[in-house]
PDB file of C-alpha atoms in Angstrom:
ATOM      1  CA  UNK A   1      39.199 -31.663  -6.726  1.00 76.00           C
ATOM      2  CA  UNK A   2      42.644 -31.966  -5.199  1.00 75.00           C
ATOM      3  CA  UNK A   3      46.062 -30.396  -5.578  1.00 86.00           C
ATOM      4  CA  UNK A   4      47.995 -28.247  -3.120  1.00 90.00           C
ATOM      5  CA  UNK A   5      44.781 -26.222  -2.696  1.00 96.00           C
ATOM      6  CA  UNK A   6      41.415 -27.315  -1.314  1.00 97.00           C
ATOM      7  CA  UNK A   7      38.550 -26.799  -3.765  1.00 97.00           C
ATOM      8  CA  UNK A   8      34.818 -26.508  -3.076  1.00 97.00           C
ATOM      9  CA  UNK A   9      31.703 -25.132  -4.765  1.00 97.00           C
ATOM     10  CA  UNK A  10      29.052 -22.642  -3.663  1.00 96.00           C
ATOM     11  CA  UNK A  11      25.395 -23.660  -3.818  1.00 94.00           C
ATOM     12  CA  UNK A  12      24.096 -20.089  -4.135  1.00 89.00           C
ATOM     13  CA  UNK A  13      23.764 -20.214  -7.923  1.00 86.00           C
ATOM     14  CA  UNK A  14      21.097 -22.932  -7.670  1.00 85.00           C
ATOM     15  CA  UNK A  15      18.983 -20.844  -5.310  1.00 78.00           C
ATOM     16  CA  UNK A  16      18.250 -18.026  -7.753  1.00 68.00           C
ATOM     17  CA  UNK A  17      14.491 -17.857  -7.051  1.00 68.00           C
ATOM     18  CA  UNK A  18      12.446 -18.582  -3.958  1.00 65.00           C
ATOM     19  CA  UNK A  19      10.747 -21.738  -5.259  1.00 68.00           C
ATOM     20  CA  UNK A  20      13.447 -23.496  -7.308  1.00 72.00           C
ATOM     21  CA  UNK A  21      15.748 -25.001  -4.671  1.00 82.00           C
ATOM     22  CA  UNK A  22      13.436 -26.178  -1.922  1.00 79.00           C
ATOM     23  CA  UNK A  23      12.662 -29.848  -2.578  1.00 89.00           C
ATOM     24  CA  UNK A  24      15.225 -32.328  -1.349  1.00 92.00           C
ATOM     25  CA  UNK A  25      15.245 -34.050  -4.717  1.00 92.00           C
ATOM     26  CA  UNK A  26      16.390 -30.799  -6.374  1.00 91.00           C
ATOM     27  CA  UNK A  27      19.071 -30.328  -3.754  1.00 94.00           C
ATOM     28  CA  UNK A  28      20.253 -33.915  -4.190  1.00 96.00           C
ATOM     29  CA  UNK A  29      20.493 -33.386  -7.936  1.00 95.00           C
ATOM     30  CA  UNK A  30      22.717 -30.347  -7.440  1.00 94.00           C
ATOM     31  CA  UNK A  31      24.892 -32.079  -4.859  1.00 96.00           C
ATOM     32  CA  UNK A  32      25.337 -35.173  -7.010  1.00 97.00           C
ATOM     33  CA  UNK A  33      26.198 -33.000  -9.999  1.00 96.00           C
ATOM     34  CA  UNK A  34      28.944 -31.294  -8.008  1.00 97.00           C
ATOM     35  CA  UNK A  35      30.218 -34.610  -6.692  1.00 97.00           C
ATOM     36  CA  UNK A  36      30.471 -36.073 -10.204  1.00 97.00           C
ATOM     37  CA  UNK A  37      32.371 -32.959 -11.260  1.00 97.00           C
ATOM     38  CA  UNK A  38      34.919 -33.476  -8.493  1.00 96.00           C
ATOM     39  CA  UNK A  39      33.691 -31.151  -5.724  1.00 97.00           C
ATOM     40  CA  UNK A  40      33.197 -32.923  -2.396  1.00 96.00           C
ATOM     41  CA  UNK A  41      32.570 -29.854  -0.195  1.00 98.00           C
ATOM     42  CA  UNK A  42      30.022 -27.053  -0.585  1.00 98.00           C
ATOM     43  CA  UNK A  43      29.406 -23.588   0.779  1.00 98.00           C
ATOM     44  CA  UNK A  44      25.958 -22.577   2.019  1.00 97.00           C
ATOM     45  CA  UNK A  45      24.311 -19.151   2.054  1.00 94.00           C
ATOM     46  CA  UNK A  46      22.108 -17.819   4.845  1.00 95.00           C
ATOM     47  CA  UNK A  47      18.465 -17.112   4.112  1.00 89.00           C
ATOM     48  CA  UNK A  48      15.085 -16.958   5.780  1.00 89.00           C
ATOM     49  CA  UNK A  49      11.991 -19.106   6.119  1.00 84.00           C
ATOM     50  CA  UNK A  50      10.987 -22.566   5.009  1.00 84.00           C
ATOM     51  CA  UNK A  51      11.457 -21.690   1.334  1.00 85.00           C
ATOM     52  CA  UNK A  52      15.168 -21.220   2.017  1.00 88.00           C
ATOM     53  CA  UNK A  53      15.629 -24.465   3.860  1.00 91.00           C
ATOM     54  CA  UNK A  54      19.425 -24.591   3.621  1.00 92.00           C
ATOM     55  CA  UNK A  55      19.791 -21.037   4.917  1.00 92.00           C
ATOM     56  CA  UNK A  56      19.001 -21.175   8.631  1.00 94.00           C
ATOM     57  CA  UNK A  57      20.263 -23.641  11.252  1.00 95.00           C
ATOM     58  CA  UNK A  58      16.815 -24.045  12.794  1.00 95.00           C
ATOM     59  CA  UNK A  59      15.249 -24.786   9.387  1.00 94.00           C
ATOM     60  CA  UNK A  60      17.992 -27.293   8.587  1.00 95.00           C
ATOM     61  CA  UNK A  61      17.237 -28.981  11.910  1.00 95.00           C
ATOM     62  CA  UNK A  62      13.522 -29.197  11.056  1.00 94.00           C
ATOM     63  CA  UNK A  63      14.361 -30.802   7.714  1.00 94.00           C
ATOM     64  CA  UNK A  64      17.203 -33.087   8.751  1.00 96.00           C
ATOM     65  CA  UNK A  65      16.951 -33.512  12.522  1.00 96.00           C
ATOM     66  CA  UNK A  66      20.143 -31.607  13.238  1.00 96.00           C
ATOM     67  CA  UNK A  67      23.738 -31.264  12.044  1.00 97.00           C
ATOM     68  CA  UNK A  68      24.395 -35.014  11.982  1.00 97.00           C
ATOM     69  CA  UNK A  69      21.314 -35.660   9.868  1.00 98.00           C
ATOM     70  CA  UNK A  70      22.314 -32.890   7.489  1.00 97.00           C
ATOM     71  CA  UNK A  71      25.781 -34.385   7.077  1.00 98.00           C
ATOM     72  CA  UNK A  72      24.142 -37.741   6.328  1.00 98.00           C
ATOM     73  CA  UNK A  73      22.056 -35.994   3.655  1.00 97.00           C
ATOM     74  CA  UNK A  74      25.188 -34.536   2.049  1.00 98.00           C
ATOM     75  CA  UNK A  75      27.138 -37.775   2.250  1.00 98.00           C
ATOM     76  CA  UNK A  76      24.269 -39.645   0.641  1.00 98.00           C
ATOM     77  CA  UNK A  77      25.091 -37.488  -2.399  1.00 97.00           C
ATOM     78  CA  UNK A  78      28.853 -38.135  -2.083  1.00 97.00           C
ATOM     79  CA  UNK A  79      29.505 -34.638  -0.712  1.00 98.00           C
ATOM     80  CA  UNK A  80      31.674 -34.921   2.372  1.00 97.00           C
ATOM     81  CA  UNK A  81      31.058 -31.652   4.124  1.00 97.00           C
ATOM     82  CA  UNK A  82      30.556 -27.890   4.336  1.00 98.00           C
ATOM     83  CA  UNK A  83      33.301 -25.272   4.054  1.00 98.00           C
ATOM     84  CA  UNK A  84      31.252 -22.494   5.606  1.00 98.00           C
ATOM     85  CA  UNK A  85      28.236 -20.255   5.199  1.00 98.00           C
ATOM     86  CA  UNK A  86      27.782 -16.727   3.842  1.00 97.00           C
ATOM     87  CA  UNK A  87      25.747 -14.430   6.125  1.00 98.00           C
ATOM     88  CA  UNK A  88      24.650 -10.804   5.802  1.00 97.00           C
ATOM     89  CA  UNK A  89      23.601  -9.419   9.215  1.00 97.00           C
ATOM     90  CA  UNK A  90      21.974  -6.443   7.517  1.00 95.00           C
ATOM     91  CA  UNK A  91      19.481  -8.626   5.653  1.00 93.00           C
ATOM     92  CA  UNK A  92      16.133  -8.605   7.507  1.00 92.00           C
ATOM     93  CA  UNK A  93      14.858 -12.133   8.231  1.00 92.00           C
ATOM     94  CA  UNK A  94      11.572 -13.563   9.386  1.00 89.00           C
ATOM     95  CA  UNK A  95      13.180 -15.438  12.273  1.00 90.00           C
ATOM     96  CA  UNK A  96      14.296 -12.149  13.854  1.00 90.00           C
ATOM     97  CA  UNK A  97      11.173 -10.106  13.227  1.00 90.00           C
ATOM     98  CA  UNK A  98      12.466  -8.503  10.022  1.00 92.00           C
ATOM     99  CA  UNK A  99      14.747  -6.243  12.072  1.00 92.00           C
ATOM    100  CA  UNK A 100      16.952  -3.826  10.132  1.00 93.00           C
ATOM    101  CA  UNK A 101      20.481  -3.730  11.515  1.00 96.00           C
ATOM    102  CA  UNK A 102      23.673  -2.007  10.498  1.00 96.00           C
ATOM    103  CA  UNK A 103      27.245  -2.691  11.521  1.00 97.00           C
ATOM    104  CA  UNK A 104      27.773   1.100  11.368  1.00 96.00           C
ATOM    105  CA  UNK A 105      25.355   1.543  14.283  1.00 97.00           C
ATOM    106  CA  UNK A 106      26.885   0.667  17.691  1.00 97.00           C
ATOM    107  CA  UNK A 107      23.361   0.260  19.083  1.00 98.00           C
ATOM    108  CA  UNK A 108      22.914  -2.767  16.776  1.00 98.00           C
ATOM    109  CA  UNK A 109      26.174  -4.490  17.666  1.00 98.00           C
ATOM    110  CA  UNK A 110      24.945  -6.632  20.549  1.00 98.00           C
ATOM    111  CA  UNK A 111      22.037  -7.928  18.457  1.00 98.00           C
ATOM    112  CA  UNK A 112      24.371  -8.723  15.539  1.00 98.00           C
ATOM    113  CA  UNK A 113      26.672 -10.723  17.812  1.00 98.00           C
ATOM    114  CA  UNK A 114      23.704 -12.694  19.148  1.00 98.00           C
ATOM    115  CA  UNK A 115      22.389 -13.273  15.625  1.00 97.00           C
ATOM    116  CA  UNK A 116      25.735 -14.786  14.660  1.00 98.00           C
ATOM    117  CA  UNK A 117      25.689 -17.421  17.401  1.00 98.00           C
ATOM    118  CA  UNK A 118      23.296 -19.939  15.775  1.00 97.00           C
ATOM    119  CA  UNK A 119      25.345 -19.874  12.581  1.00 98.00           C
ATOM    120  CA  UNK A 120      28.605 -20.309  14.474  1.00 98.00           C
ATOM    121  CA  UNK A 121      27.204 -23.208  16.502  1.00 98.00           C
ATOM    122  CA  UNK A 122      25.848 -24.917  13.396  1.00 98.00           C
ATOM    123  CA  UNK A 123      29.096 -24.509  11.476  1.00 98.00           C
ATOM    124  CA  UNK A 124      31.083 -25.905  14.393  1.00 98.00           C
ATOM    125  CA  UNK A 125      28.726 -28.881  14.619  1.00 98.00           C
ATOM    126  CA  UNK A 126      29.145 -29.792  10.931  1.00 98.00           C
ATOM    127  CA  UNK A 127      32.911 -29.265  10.961  1.00 98.00           C
ATOM    128  CA  UNK A 128      32.883 -26.162   8.754  1.00 98.00           C
ATOM    129  CA  UNK A 129      35.738 -23.688   8.957  1.00 98.00           C
ATOM    130  CA  UNK A 130      34.427 -20.223   8.095  1.00 98.00           C
ATOM    131  CA  UNK A 131      31.527 -17.911   8.757  1.00 98.00           C
ATOM    132  CA  UNK A 132      31.761 -15.638   5.716  1.00 98.00           C
ATOM    133  CA  UNK A 133      30.081 -12.282   6.326  1.00 98.00           C
ATOM    134  CA  UNK A 134      29.118  -9.082   4.574  1.00 98.00           C
ATOM    135  CA  UNK A 135      30.908  -6.513   6.718  1.00 98.00           C
ATOM    136  CA  UNK A 136      28.676  -3.540   5.883  1.00 97.00           C
ATOM    137  CA  UNK A 137      25.587  -2.890   3.806  1.00 94.00           C
ATOM    138  CA  UNK A 138      25.327  -1.475   0.278  1.00 94.00           C
ATOM    139  CA  UNK A 139      26.583   2.029  -0.397  1.00 92.00           C
ATOM    140  CA  UNK A 140      23.328   3.204  -1.962  1.00 92.00           C
ATOM    141  CA  UNK A 141      21.393   2.676   1.285  1.00 93.00           C
ATOM    142  CA  UNK A 142      23.581   4.888   3.478  1.00 92.00           C
ATOM    143  CA  UNK A 143      25.614   8.084   3.549  1.00 91.00           C
ATOM    144  CA  UNK A 144      29.276   7.881   2.535  1.00 90.00           C
ATOM    145  CA  UNK A 145      31.543   6.412   5.174  1.00 90.00           C
ATOM    146  CA  UNK A 146      33.103   8.844   7.607  1.00 89.00           C
ATOM    147  CA  UNK A 147      36.666   8.030   8.592  1.00 85.00           C
ATOM    148  CA  UNK A 148      35.642   6.845  12.080  1.00 92.00           C
ATOM    149  CA  UNK A 149      32.895   4.545  10.727  1.00 96.00           C
ATOM    150  CA  UNK A 150      35.410   1.891   9.740  1.00 97.00           C
ATOM    151  CA  UNK A 151      36.627   1.553  13.326  1.00 97.00           C
ATOM    152  CA  UNK A 152      33.015   1.121  14.467  1.00 98.00           C
ATOM    153  CA  UNK A 153      32.435  -1.601  11.871  1.00 98.00           C
ATOM    154  CA  UNK A 154      35.659  -3.294  12.934  1.00 98.00           C
ATOM    155  CA  UNK A 155      34.527  -3.333  16.559  1.00 98.00           C
ATOM    156  CA  UNK A 156      31.474  -5.505  15.927  1.00 98.00           C
ATOM    157  CA  UNK A 157      33.398  -7.979  13.792  1.00 98.00           C
ATOM    158  CA  UNK A 158      36.035  -8.335  16.490  1.00 98.00           C
ATOM    159  CA  UNK A 159      33.245  -9.293  18.881  1.00 98.00           C
ATOM    160  CA  UNK A 160      31.733 -11.780  16.425  1.00 98.00           C
ATOM    161  CA  UNK A 161      35.244 -13.110  15.843  1.00 98.00           C
ATOM    162  CA  UNK A 162      35.582 -13.871  19.539  1.00 98.00           C
ATOM    163  CA  UNK A 163      32.354 -15.880  19.484  1.00 98.00           C
ATOM    164  CA  UNK A 164      33.469 -17.764  16.390  1.00 98.00           C
ATOM    165  CA  UNK A 165      36.971 -18.452  17.687  1.00 98.00           C
ATOM    166  CA  UNK A 166      35.574 -19.859  20.921  1.00 98.00           C
ATOM    167  CA  UNK A 167      33.690 -22.434  18.835  1.00 98.00           C
ATOM    168  CA  UNK A 168      36.663 -23.224  16.602  1.00 98.00           C
ATOM    169  CA  UNK A 169      35.227 -21.403  13.575  1.00 98.00           C
ATOM    170  CA  UNK A 170      36.953 -18.679  11.567  1.00 98.00           C
ATOM    171  CA  UNK A 171      35.384 -15.380  10.579  1.00 98.00           C
ATOM    172  CA  UNK A 172      36.024 -13.927   7.109  1.00 98.00           C
ATOM    173  CA  UNK A 173      34.868 -10.524   5.858  1.00 98.00           C
ATOM    174  CA  UNK A 174      33.620 -10.755   2.269  1.00 98.00           C
ATOM    175  CA  UNK A 175      34.149  -7.764  -0.009  1.00 96.00           C
ATOM    176  CA  UNK A 176      31.340  -7.139  -2.471  1.00 93.00           C
ATOM    177  CA  UNK A 177      31.152  -4.618  -5.283  1.00 93.00           C
ATOM    178  CA  UNK A 178      28.096  -2.811  -3.875  1.00 94.00           C
ATOM    179  CA  UNK A 179      29.511  -2.371  -0.391  1.00 93.00           C
ATOM    180  CA  UNK A 180      29.959   0.947   1.383  1.00 94.00           C
ATOM    181  CA  UNK A 181      33.508  -0.286   2.024  1.00 95.00           C
ATOM    182  CA  UNK A 182      34.412  -0.042  -1.627  1.00 94.00           C
ATOM    183  CA  UNK A 183      37.970   1.021  -2.410  1.00 94.00           C
ATOM    184  CA  UNK A 184      41.181  -0.882  -1.758  1.00 96.00           C
ATOM    185  CA  UNK A 185      42.110   1.763   0.811  1.00 96.00           C
ATOM    186  CA  UNK A 186      38.807   1.386   2.671  1.00 96.00           C
ATOM    187  CA  UNK A 187      39.083  -2.388   2.654  1.00 97.00           C
ATOM    188  CA  UNK A 188      42.643  -2.179   3.923  1.00 97.00           C
ATOM    189  CA  UNK A 189      41.605   0.153   6.722  1.00 97.00           C
ATOM    190  CA  UNK A 190      38.809  -2.218   7.709  1.00 98.00           C
ATOM    191  CA  UNK A 191      41.277  -5.080   7.944  1.00 98.00           C
ATOM    192  CA  UNK A 192      43.571  -2.874  10.024  1.00 98.00           C
ATOM    193  CA  UNK A 193      40.631  -2.120  12.343  1.00 98.00           C
ATOM    194  CA  UNK A 194      40.124  -5.811  13.100  1.00 98.00           C
ATOM    195  CA  UNK A 195      42.179  -8.306  15.089  1.00 98.00           C
ATOM    196  CA  UNK A 196      44.040 -10.617  12.680  1.00 98.00           C
ATOM    197  CA  UNK A 197      43.758 -13.417  15.228  1.00 98.00           C
ATOM    198  CA  UNK A 198      39.963 -13.189  15.059  1.00 98.00           C
ATOM    199  CA  UNK A 199      39.023 -11.803  11.652  1.00 98.00           C
ATOM    200  CA  UNK A 200      40.184 -12.756   8.162  1.00 98.00           C
ATOM    201  CA  UNK A 201      39.275 -11.759   4.632  1.00 98.00           C
ATOM    202  CA  UNK A 202      37.168 -13.687   2.129  1.00 98.00           C
ATOM    203  CA  UNK A 203      38.685 -12.540  -1.162  1.00 98.00           C
ATOM    204  CA  UNK A 204      36.205 -12.647  -4.047  1.00 98.00           C
ATOM    205  CA  UNK A 205      38.053 -12.243  -7.353  1.00 98.00           C
ATOM    206  CA  UNK A 206      35.132 -11.003  -9.460  1.00 97.00           C
ATOM    207  CA  UNK A 207      33.650  -8.696  -6.824  1.00 96.00           C
ATOM    208  CA  UNK A 208      37.012  -6.985  -6.325  1.00 97.00           C
ATOM    209  CA  UNK A 209      37.524  -6.644 -10.075  1.00 97.00           C
ATOM    210  CA  UNK A 210      34.090  -5.073 -10.604  1.00 95.00           C
ATOM    211  CA  UNK A 211      34.882  -2.670  -7.760  1.00 95.00           C
ATOM    212  CA  UNK A 212      38.126  -1.604  -9.437  1.00 95.00           C
ATOM    213  CA  UNK A 213      40.505  -3.561  -7.204  1.00 97.00           C
ATOM    214  CA  UNK A 214      43.068  -5.941  -8.721  1.00 98.00           C
ATOM    215  CA  UNK A 215      42.579  -9.241  -6.832  1.00 98.00           C
ATOM    216  CA  UNK A 216      46.080 -10.524  -7.593  1.00 98.00           C
ATOM    217  CA  UNK A 217      47.770  -7.346  -6.353  1.00 98.00           C
ATOM    218  CA  UNK A 218      45.507  -7.131  -3.295  1.00 98.00           C
ATOM    219  CA  UNK A 219      46.199 -10.752  -2.415  1.00 98.00           C
ATOM    220  CA  UNK A 220      49.949 -10.222  -2.718  1.00 98.00           C
ATOM    221  CA  UNK A 221      49.696  -7.210  -0.416  1.00 98.00           C
ATOM    222  CA  UNK A 222      47.325  -8.726   2.144  1.00 98.00           C
ATOM    223  CA  UNK A 223      47.845 -12.478   1.751  1.00 98.00           C
ATOM    224  CA  UNK A 224      48.380 -13.000   5.468  1.00 98.00           C
ATOM    225  CA  UNK A 225      44.789 -11.901   6.151  1.00 98.00           C
ATOM    226  CA  UNK A 226      43.121 -14.002   3.439  1.00 98.00           C
ATOM    227  CA  UNK A 227      41.436 -17.014   5.036  1.00 98.00           C
ATOM    228  CA  UNK A 228      38.808 -17.791   2.402  1.00 98.00           C
ATOM    229  CA  UNK A 229      38.481 -17.358  -1.369  1.00 98.00           C
ATOM    230  CA  UNK A 230      35.554 -17.061  -3.794  1.00 98.00           C
ATOM    231  CA  UNK A 231      36.812 -17.699  -7.307  1.00 98.00           C
ATOM    232  CA  UNK A 232      34.842 -16.457 -10.301  1.00 97.00           C
ATOM    233  CA  UNK A 233      35.324 -14.207 -13.314  1.00 96.00           C
ATOM    234  CA  UNK A 234      33.716 -11.070 -14.737  1.00 95.00           C
ATOM    235  CA  UNK A 235      33.822  -9.177 -18.023  1.00 94.00           C
ATOM    236  CA  UNK A 236      32.925  -5.797 -16.576  1.00 93.00           C
ATOM    237  CA  UNK A 237      33.934  -3.171 -14.054  1.00 93.00           C
ATOM    238  CA  UNK A 238      31.881  -0.454 -12.400  1.00 92.00           C
ATOM    239  CA  UNK A 239      32.444   2.654 -14.527  1.00 85.00           C
ATOM    240  CA  UNK A 240      32.406   4.929 -11.510  1.00 76.00           C
ATOM    241  CA  UNK A 241      29.383   5.220  -9.261  1.00 85.00           C
ATOM    242  CA  UNK A 242      27.041   2.536 -10.566  1.00 89.00           C
ATOM    243  CA  UNK A 243      27.235   0.823  -7.172  1.00 90.00           C
ATOM    244  CA  UNK A 244      25.568   3.920  -5.684  1.00 88.00           C
ATOM    245  CA  UNK A 245      22.508   3.652  -7.932  1.00 88.00           C
ATOM    246  CA  UNK A 246      19.271   3.313  -5.900  1.00 90.00           C
ATOM    247  CA  UNK A 247      18.408  -0.357  -5.621  1.00 87.00           C
ATOM    248  CA  UNK A 248      21.792  -1.332  -7.071  1.00 86.00           C
ATOM    249  CA  UNK A 249      21.178  -5.040  -6.437  1.00 84.00           C
ATOM    250  CA  UNK A 250      18.540  -4.785  -9.165  1.00 83.00           C
ATOM    251  CA  UNK A 251      19.399  -1.674 -11.174  1.00 83.00           C
ATOM    252  CA  UNK A 252      23.075  -2.567 -11.494  1.00 84.00           C
ATOM    253  CA  UNK A 253      23.574  -6.290 -10.972  1.00 78.00           C
ATOM    254  CA  UNK A 254      20.361  -7.350 -12.712  1.00 74.00           C
ATOM    255  CA  UNK A 255      19.502  -4.306 -14.782  1.00 69.00           C
ATOM    256  CA  UNK A 256      22.971  -3.722 -16.157  1.00 69.00           C
ATOM    257  CA  UNK A 257      23.454  -0.264 -14.703  1.00 66.00           C
ATOM    258  CA  UNK A 258      22.028   1.278 -17.873  1.00 72.00           C
ATOM    259  CA  UNK A 259      24.551  -0.604 -20.041  1.00 81.00           C
ATOM    260  CA  UNK A 260      22.332  -3.635 -20.727  1.00 80.00           C
ATOM    261  CA  UNK A 261      24.754  -5.974 -19.008  1.00 86.00           C
ATOM    262  CA  UNK A 262      22.859  -9.256 -18.753  1.00 83.00           C
ATOM    263  CA  UNK A 263      25.072 -10.694 -16.029  1.00 88.00           C
ATOM    264  CA  UNK A 264      28.164  -9.585 -14.144  1.00 90.00           C
ATOM    265  CA  UNK A 265      29.566 -12.916 -12.922  1.00 92.00           C
ATOM    266  CA  UNK A 266      31.003 -15.557 -15.221  1.00 94.00           C
ATOM    267  CA  UNK A 267      32.584 -18.985 -15.296  1.00 95.00           C
ATOM    268  CA  UNK A 268      36.352 -19.340 -15.110  1.00 96.00           C
ATOM    269  CA  UNK A 269      38.044 -18.853 -18.463  1.00 94.00           C
ATOM    270  CA  UNK A 270      35.174 -16.895 -19.976  1.00 95.00           C
ATOM    271  CA  UNK A 271      36.052 -15.045 -23.172  1.00 95.00           C
ATOM    272  CA  UNK A 272      36.918 -11.467 -22.306  1.00 96.00           C
ATOM    273  CA  UNK A 273      37.302 -12.274 -18.608  1.00 96.00           C
ATOM    274  CA  UNK A 274      39.071  -9.577 -16.588  1.00 98.00           C
ATOM    275  CA  UNK A 275      40.252 -11.769 -13.711  1.00 98.00           C
ATOM    276  CA  UNK A 276      43.714 -13.238 -14.263  1.00 98.00           C
ATOM    277  CA  UNK A 277      42.643 -16.559 -12.804  1.00 98.00           C
ATOM    278  CA  UNK A 278      45.886 -18.367 -13.568  1.00 98.00           C
ATOM    279  CA  UNK A 279      48.026 -15.660 -11.965  1.00 98.00           C
ATOM    280  CA  UNK A 280      45.772 -15.547  -8.920  1.00 98.00           C
ATOM    281  CA  UNK A 281      45.820 -19.316  -8.408  1.00 98.00           C
ATOM    282  CA  UNK A 282      49.587 -19.346  -8.960  1.00 98.00           C
ATOM    283  CA  UNK A 283      49.905 -16.764  -6.172  1.00 98.00           C
ATOM    284  CA  UNK A 284      47.776 -18.918  -3.857  1.00 98.00           C
ATOM    285  CA  UNK A 285      50.011 -21.917  -4.562  1.00 97.00           C
ATOM    286  CA  UNK A 286      53.242 -19.987  -4.224  1.00 97.00           C
ATOM    287  CA  UNK A 287      52.244 -18.618  -0.830  1.00 97.00           C
ATOM    288  CA  UNK A 288      50.844 -21.992   0.272  1.00 97.00           C
ATOM    289  CA  UNK A 289      47.393 -20.595   0.986  1.00 98.00           C
ATOM    290  CA  UNK A 290      45.770 -22.994   3.498  1.00 97.00           C
ATOM    291  CA  UNK A 291      42.066 -22.163   3.236  1.00 97.00           C
ATOM    292  CA  UNK A 292      39.277 -23.226   0.927  1.00 98.00           C
ATOM    293  CA  UNK A 293      38.974 -21.986  -2.650  1.00 98.00           C
ATOM    294  CA  UNK A 294      35.238 -21.898  -3.325  1.00 98.00           C
ATOM    295  CA  UNK A 295      34.291 -21.742  -6.992  1.00 97.00           C
ATOM    296  CA  UNK A 296      30.997 -20.016  -7.714  1.00 93.00           C
ATOM    297  CA  UNK A 297      28.948 -18.533 -10.508  1.00 83.00           C
ATOM    298  CA  UNK A 298      26.643 -16.422  -8.345  1.00 78.00           C
ATOM    299  CA  UNK A 299      23.416 -16.554 -10.366  1.00 71.00           C
ATOM    300  CA  UNK A 300      25.361 -16.409 -13.605  1.00 72.00           C
ATOM    301  CA  UNK A 301      23.235 -18.798 -15.687  1.00 77.00           C
ATOM    302  CA  UNK A 302      22.346 -22.496 -15.805  1.00 88.00           C
ATOM    303  CA  UNK A 303      23.907 -23.836 -12.586  1.00 92.00           C
ATOM    304  CA  UNK A 304      24.824 -27.322 -13.790  1.00 93.00           C
ATOM    305  CA  UNK A 305      26.240 -26.059 -17.081  1.00 94.00           C
ATOM    306  CA  UNK A 306      28.423 -23.463 -15.366  1.00 95.00           C
ATOM    307  CA  UNK A 307      29.611 -26.000 -12.791  1.00 95.00           C
ATOM    308  CA  UNK A 308      30.690 -28.279 -15.647  1.00 96.00           C
ATOM    309  CA  UNK A 309      32.557 -25.434 -17.340  1.00 96.00           C
ATOM    310  CA  UNK A 310      34.283 -24.522 -14.079  1.00 97.00           C
ATOM    311  CA  UNK A 311      35.249 -28.130 -13.432  1.00 97.00           C
ATOM    312  CA  UNK A 312      36.697 -28.400 -16.942  1.00 97.00           C
ATOM    313  CA  UNK A 313      38.728 -25.238 -16.422  1.00 97.00           C
ATOM    314  CA  UNK A 314      40.174 -26.447 -13.139  1.00 97.00           C
ATOM    315  CA  UNK A 315      41.197 -29.764 -14.646  1.00 96.00           C
ATOM    316  CA  UNK A 316      42.501 -28.605 -18.033  1.00 96.00           C
ATOM    317  CA  UNK A 317      43.777 -25.090 -17.409  1.00 97.00           C
ATOM    318  CA  UNK A 318      44.815 -25.182 -13.746  1.00 97.00           C
ATOM    319  CA  UNK A 319      45.902 -28.837 -13.669  1.00 94.00           C
ATOM    320  CA  UNK A 320      43.735 -29.747 -10.706  1.00 96.00           C
ATOM    321  CA  UNK A 321      43.163 -33.482 -10.418  1.00 90.00           C
ATOM    322  CA  UNK A 322      39.554 -34.660 -10.269  1.00 84.00           C
ATOM    323  CA  UNK A 323      39.255 -37.354  -7.609  1.00 72.00           C
TER     324      UNK A 323
END
């Protein structure tokens, strides 16, 4: 996909269960599908263990011999490269002894910085541009943020940003609708607590909308900090404190928060969609946004079907040429 913006697609929707996106033949099928639909770059998501063999640099090396071999694997499917990788430092992983870490805890900061290094090195080696990170864990797992907590969170991301910048990789904080940093004011204060030369924002249109933040208005206000975009739609918003429900990843995002919502994330142009996709993309074009726009469905349904719908929307509603 090509116009004044650079378009890519996230692979996370294919990896919706531990055993369904492990074999290389399944990964090739997904990559070739995206290539046929016009997407020649993909975004990866961090994971753990051999079952998540696109989620850790050391596992990718075991499977492909290193970054060069992995690029050969992608290019054999007519995918030219990687835009970046999403990483949550608060997610316990086998490779680090299932350690629980929090960006709110200064005692964890040094370990978080060290944990980031393998991802930064891998992304630099494959020519990717962004390490996309979850800045803080879910609200339901922790007490409400104190005012000073945001400065503490900003400190660790400034340090990770230094590591990334030294390798020629950008760092982008990804807002999500379950995050303890939840309101537009809190997100703005987090950006203000970080160095704009080191830390950017990954703006996710559906996540912001669910959290009650208008993505178009927020982009217009903070466009200078936006270095990465996740583009998807939603039909729903959090009615108040659903994001604080215990186990919200399941009780809200998969259990519907008591409203029997089957899924929260939708393809572009979905009927009843709340994201003004056309206005948002027009704003990106008007301000000559230079980063990647990564389309995703985020476990929304059949991956290939949703990728086809998204490709159609880009071509026919946003006038993006398929090349």
